[in-house]
GROMACS .gro file of C-alpha atoms in nm:
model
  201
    1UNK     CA    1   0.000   0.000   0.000
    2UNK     CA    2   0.132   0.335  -0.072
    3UNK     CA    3   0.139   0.605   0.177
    4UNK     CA    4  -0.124   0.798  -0.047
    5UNK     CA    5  -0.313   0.534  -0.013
    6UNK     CA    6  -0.269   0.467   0.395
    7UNK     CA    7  -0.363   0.838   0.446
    8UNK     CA    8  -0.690   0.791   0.180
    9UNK     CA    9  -0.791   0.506   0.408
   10UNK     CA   10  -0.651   0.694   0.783
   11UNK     CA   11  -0.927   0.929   0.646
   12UNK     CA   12  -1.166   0.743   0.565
   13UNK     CA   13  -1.203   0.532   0.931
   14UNK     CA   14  -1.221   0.889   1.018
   15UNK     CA   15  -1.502   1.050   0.867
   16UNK     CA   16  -1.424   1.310   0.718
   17UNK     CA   17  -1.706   1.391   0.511
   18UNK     CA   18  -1.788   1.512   0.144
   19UNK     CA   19  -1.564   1.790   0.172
   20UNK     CA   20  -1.259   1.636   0.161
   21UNK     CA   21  -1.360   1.465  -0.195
   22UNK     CA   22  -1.522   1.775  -0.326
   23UNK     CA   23  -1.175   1.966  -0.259
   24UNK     CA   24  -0.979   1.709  -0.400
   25UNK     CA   25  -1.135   1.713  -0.709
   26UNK     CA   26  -1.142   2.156  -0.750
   27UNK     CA   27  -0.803   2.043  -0.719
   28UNK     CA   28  -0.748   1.785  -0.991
   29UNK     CA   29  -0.975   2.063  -1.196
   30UNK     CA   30  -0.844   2.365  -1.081
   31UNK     CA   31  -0.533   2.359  -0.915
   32UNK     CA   32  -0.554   2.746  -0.818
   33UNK     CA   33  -0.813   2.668  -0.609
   34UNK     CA   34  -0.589   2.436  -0.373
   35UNK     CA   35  -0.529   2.763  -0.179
   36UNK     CA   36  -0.825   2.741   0.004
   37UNK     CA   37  -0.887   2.386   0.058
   38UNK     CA   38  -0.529   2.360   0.224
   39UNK     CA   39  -0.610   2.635   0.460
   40UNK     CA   40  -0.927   2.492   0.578
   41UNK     CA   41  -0.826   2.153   0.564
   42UNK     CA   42  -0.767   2.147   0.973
   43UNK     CA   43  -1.101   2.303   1.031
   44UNK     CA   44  -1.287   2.070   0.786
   45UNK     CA   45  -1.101   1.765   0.899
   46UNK     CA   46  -0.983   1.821   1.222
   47UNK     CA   47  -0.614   1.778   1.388
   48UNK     CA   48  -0.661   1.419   1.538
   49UNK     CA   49  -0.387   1.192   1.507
   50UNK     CA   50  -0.467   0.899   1.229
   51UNK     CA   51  -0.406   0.532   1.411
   52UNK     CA   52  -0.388   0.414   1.081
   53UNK     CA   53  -0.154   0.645   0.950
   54UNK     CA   54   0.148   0.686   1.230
   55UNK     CA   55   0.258   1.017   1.268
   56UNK     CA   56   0.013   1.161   1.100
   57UNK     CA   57  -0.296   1.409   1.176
   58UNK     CA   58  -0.582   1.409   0.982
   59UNK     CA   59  -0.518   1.777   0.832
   60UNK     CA   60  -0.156   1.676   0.753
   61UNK     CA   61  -0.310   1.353   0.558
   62UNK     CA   62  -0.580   1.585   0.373
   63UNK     CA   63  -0.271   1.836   0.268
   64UNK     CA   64  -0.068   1.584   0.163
   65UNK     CA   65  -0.343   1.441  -0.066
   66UNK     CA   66  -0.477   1.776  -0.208
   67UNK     CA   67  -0.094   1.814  -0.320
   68UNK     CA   68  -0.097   1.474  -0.465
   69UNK     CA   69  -0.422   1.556  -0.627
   70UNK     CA   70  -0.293   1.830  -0.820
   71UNK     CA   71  -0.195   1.733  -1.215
   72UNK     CA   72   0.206   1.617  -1.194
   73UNK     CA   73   0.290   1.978  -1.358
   74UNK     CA   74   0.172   2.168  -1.062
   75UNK     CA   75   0.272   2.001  -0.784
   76UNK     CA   76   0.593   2.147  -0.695
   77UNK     CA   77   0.517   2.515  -0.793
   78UNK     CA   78   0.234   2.463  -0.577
   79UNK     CA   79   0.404   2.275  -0.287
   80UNK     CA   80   0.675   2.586  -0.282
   81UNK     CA   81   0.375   2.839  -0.313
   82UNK     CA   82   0.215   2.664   0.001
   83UNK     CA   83   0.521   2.690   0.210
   84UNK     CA   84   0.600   2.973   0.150
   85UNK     CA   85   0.275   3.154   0.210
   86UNK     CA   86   0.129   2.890   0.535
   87UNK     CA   87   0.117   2.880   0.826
   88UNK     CA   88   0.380   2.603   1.078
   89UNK     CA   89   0.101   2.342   1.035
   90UNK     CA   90   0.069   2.404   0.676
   91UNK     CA   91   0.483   2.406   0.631
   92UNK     CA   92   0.501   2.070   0.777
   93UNK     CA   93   0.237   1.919   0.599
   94UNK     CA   94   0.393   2.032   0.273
   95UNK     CA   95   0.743   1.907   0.379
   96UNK     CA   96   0.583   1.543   0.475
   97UNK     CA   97   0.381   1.528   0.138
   98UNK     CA   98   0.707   1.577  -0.098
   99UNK     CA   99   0.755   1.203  -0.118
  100UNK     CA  100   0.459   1.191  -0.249
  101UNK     CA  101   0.472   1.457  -0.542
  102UNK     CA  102   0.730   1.304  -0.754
  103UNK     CA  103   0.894   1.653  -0.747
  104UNK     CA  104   1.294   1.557  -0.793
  105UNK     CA  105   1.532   1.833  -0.685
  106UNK     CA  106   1.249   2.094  -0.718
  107UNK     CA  107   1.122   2.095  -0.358
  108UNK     CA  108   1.470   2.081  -0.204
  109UNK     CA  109   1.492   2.447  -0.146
  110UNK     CA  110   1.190   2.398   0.091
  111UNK     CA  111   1.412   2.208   0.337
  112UNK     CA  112   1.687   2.419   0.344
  113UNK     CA  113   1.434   2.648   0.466
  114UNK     CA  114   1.298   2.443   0.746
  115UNK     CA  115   1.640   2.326   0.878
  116UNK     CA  116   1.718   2.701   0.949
  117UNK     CA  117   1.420   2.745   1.150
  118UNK     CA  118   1.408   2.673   1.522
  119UNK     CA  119   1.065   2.489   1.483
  120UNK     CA  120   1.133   2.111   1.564
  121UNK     CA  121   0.855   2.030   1.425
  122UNK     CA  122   0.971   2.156   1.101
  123UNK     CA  123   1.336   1.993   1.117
  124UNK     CA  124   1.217   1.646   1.173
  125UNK     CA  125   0.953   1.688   0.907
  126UNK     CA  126   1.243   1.799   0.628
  127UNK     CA  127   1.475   1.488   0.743
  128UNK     CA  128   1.193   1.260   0.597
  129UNK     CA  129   1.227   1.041   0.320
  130UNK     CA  130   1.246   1.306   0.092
  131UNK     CA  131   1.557   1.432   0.234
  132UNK     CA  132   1.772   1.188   0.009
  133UNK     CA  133   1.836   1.502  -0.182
  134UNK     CA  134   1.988   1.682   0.048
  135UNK     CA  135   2.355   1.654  -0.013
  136UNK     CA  136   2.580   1.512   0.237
  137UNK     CA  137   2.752   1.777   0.362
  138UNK     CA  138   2.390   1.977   0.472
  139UNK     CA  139   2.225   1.663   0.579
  140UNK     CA  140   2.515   1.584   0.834
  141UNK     CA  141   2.480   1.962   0.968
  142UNK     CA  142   2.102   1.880   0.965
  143UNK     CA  143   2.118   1.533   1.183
  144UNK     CA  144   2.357   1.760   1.422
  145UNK     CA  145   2.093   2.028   1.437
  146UNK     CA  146   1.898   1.746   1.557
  147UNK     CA  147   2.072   1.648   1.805
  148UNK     CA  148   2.145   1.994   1.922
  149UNK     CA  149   1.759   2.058   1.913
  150UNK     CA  150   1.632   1.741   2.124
  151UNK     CA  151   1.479   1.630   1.801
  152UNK     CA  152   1.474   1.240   1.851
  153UNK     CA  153   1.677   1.054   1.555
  154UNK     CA  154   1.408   0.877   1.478
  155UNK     CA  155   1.254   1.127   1.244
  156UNK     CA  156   1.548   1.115   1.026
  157UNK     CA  157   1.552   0.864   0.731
  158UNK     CA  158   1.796   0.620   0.674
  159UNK     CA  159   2.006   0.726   0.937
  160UNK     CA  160   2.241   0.449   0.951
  161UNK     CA  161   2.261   0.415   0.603
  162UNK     CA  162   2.375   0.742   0.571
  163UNK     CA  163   2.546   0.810   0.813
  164UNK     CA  164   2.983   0.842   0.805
  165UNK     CA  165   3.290   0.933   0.963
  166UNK     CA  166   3.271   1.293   0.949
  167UNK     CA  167   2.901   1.279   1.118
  168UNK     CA  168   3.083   1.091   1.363
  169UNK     CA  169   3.328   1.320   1.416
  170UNK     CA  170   3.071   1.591   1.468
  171UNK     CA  171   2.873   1.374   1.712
  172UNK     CA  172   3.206   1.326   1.894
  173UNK     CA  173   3.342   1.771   1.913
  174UNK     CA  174   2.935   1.822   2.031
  175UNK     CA  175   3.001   1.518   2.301
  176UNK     CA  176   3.306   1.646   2.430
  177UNK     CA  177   3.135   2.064   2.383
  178UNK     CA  178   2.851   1.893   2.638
  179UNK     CA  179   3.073   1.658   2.868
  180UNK     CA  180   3.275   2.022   2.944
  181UNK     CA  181   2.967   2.168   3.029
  182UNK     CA  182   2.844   1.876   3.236
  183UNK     CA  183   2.567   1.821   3.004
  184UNK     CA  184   2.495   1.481   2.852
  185UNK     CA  185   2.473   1.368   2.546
  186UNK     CA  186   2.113   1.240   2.385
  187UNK     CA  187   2.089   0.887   2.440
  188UNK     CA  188   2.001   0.816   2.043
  189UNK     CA  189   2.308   1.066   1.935
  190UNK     CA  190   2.536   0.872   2.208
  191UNK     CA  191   2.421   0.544   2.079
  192UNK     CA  192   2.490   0.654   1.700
  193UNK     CA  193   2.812   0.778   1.786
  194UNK     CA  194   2.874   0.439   1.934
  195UNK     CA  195   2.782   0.245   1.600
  196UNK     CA  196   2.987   0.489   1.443
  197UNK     CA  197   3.273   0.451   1.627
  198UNK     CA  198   3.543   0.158   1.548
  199UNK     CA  199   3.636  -0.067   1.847
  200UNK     CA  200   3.910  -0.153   1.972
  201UNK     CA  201   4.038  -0.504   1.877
   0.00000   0.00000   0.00000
């Protein structure tokens, strides 16, 4: 099952109501209409979280499928147009639905943009799956920004996969920065650091 299909079905056990189909189709038809369907999306759907469709709320999952709604052309234009101009809620939602939108490259400007903010909501959201654009040298700054935050490493995909001797090196300066301050280290960034690190024969 795809993910635009999970959050079709999330929806569904939730009732959302005509509205949601209505909107998706103005969108199909006219994608400048998307504008006000995504702003009213957490009104007309509410902010519950989906059980079937983990880390998602129902206005996040009715975003992310107005976006995928739109004809393949539009999507990206329109994803960047929606960040730009929305609200933290509506930023996120954007930034969760790019794996969706078969945008390429085009989006990655959006994350740049939420891994300068100070919204953690908005950092874990841009290390999703579509962060396998990012290049390695911003994604490793990212993942510290993480840590640095208190954002659990768990929102960031393919961590280990990804993950090399220069982000260990990182880990370990910001371990020693915090061990001279008598602050720990996250558990999940000491643990990485760990599985990063070579042992000794």
């Amino acid at each position: 099952m795809t993910l635009e299909e999970r959050l079709s079905a999330a929806l569904r056990d939730g009732s959302p109501g005509e509205w949601l189909e209505d909107a998706l189709a103005a969108a199909a038809e006219r994608p400048e209409s998307i504008g006000r369907s995504f702003a009213a999306a957490g009104r007309r759907v509410g902010r519950q979280a989906l059980s079937g469709a983990p880390g998602w709320t129902a206005d996040e999952a009715a975003r992310a499928l107005l976006l995928s709604a739109l004809p393949p052309d539009r999507r990206a234009d329109q994803a960047g147009e929606l960040y730009r101009h929305g609200d933290a809620d509506e930023k996120r939602a954007v930034l969760k639905a790019l794996p969706m939108l078969a945008a390429d490259t085009a989006a990655v400007p959006l994350l740049h943009d939420a891994i300068r903010t100070n919204d953690t909501r908005l950092v874990a959201a841009a290390l999703g799956p579509y962060a396998r654009h990012l290049d390695q040298t911003a994604w490793r700054q990212a993942v510290l920004k993480c840590v640095f935050m208190g954002v659990p490493l768990t929102a960031v995909d393919r961590l280990d996969e990804r993950a090399d001797h220069e982000l260990a090196a990182m880990l370990a300066a910001f371990a020693d920065e915090r061990a001279a301050a008598g602050r720990p280290m996250p558990a999940d960034a000491a643990a990485l650091l760990d599985r990063l690190t070579p042992k000794e024969a």
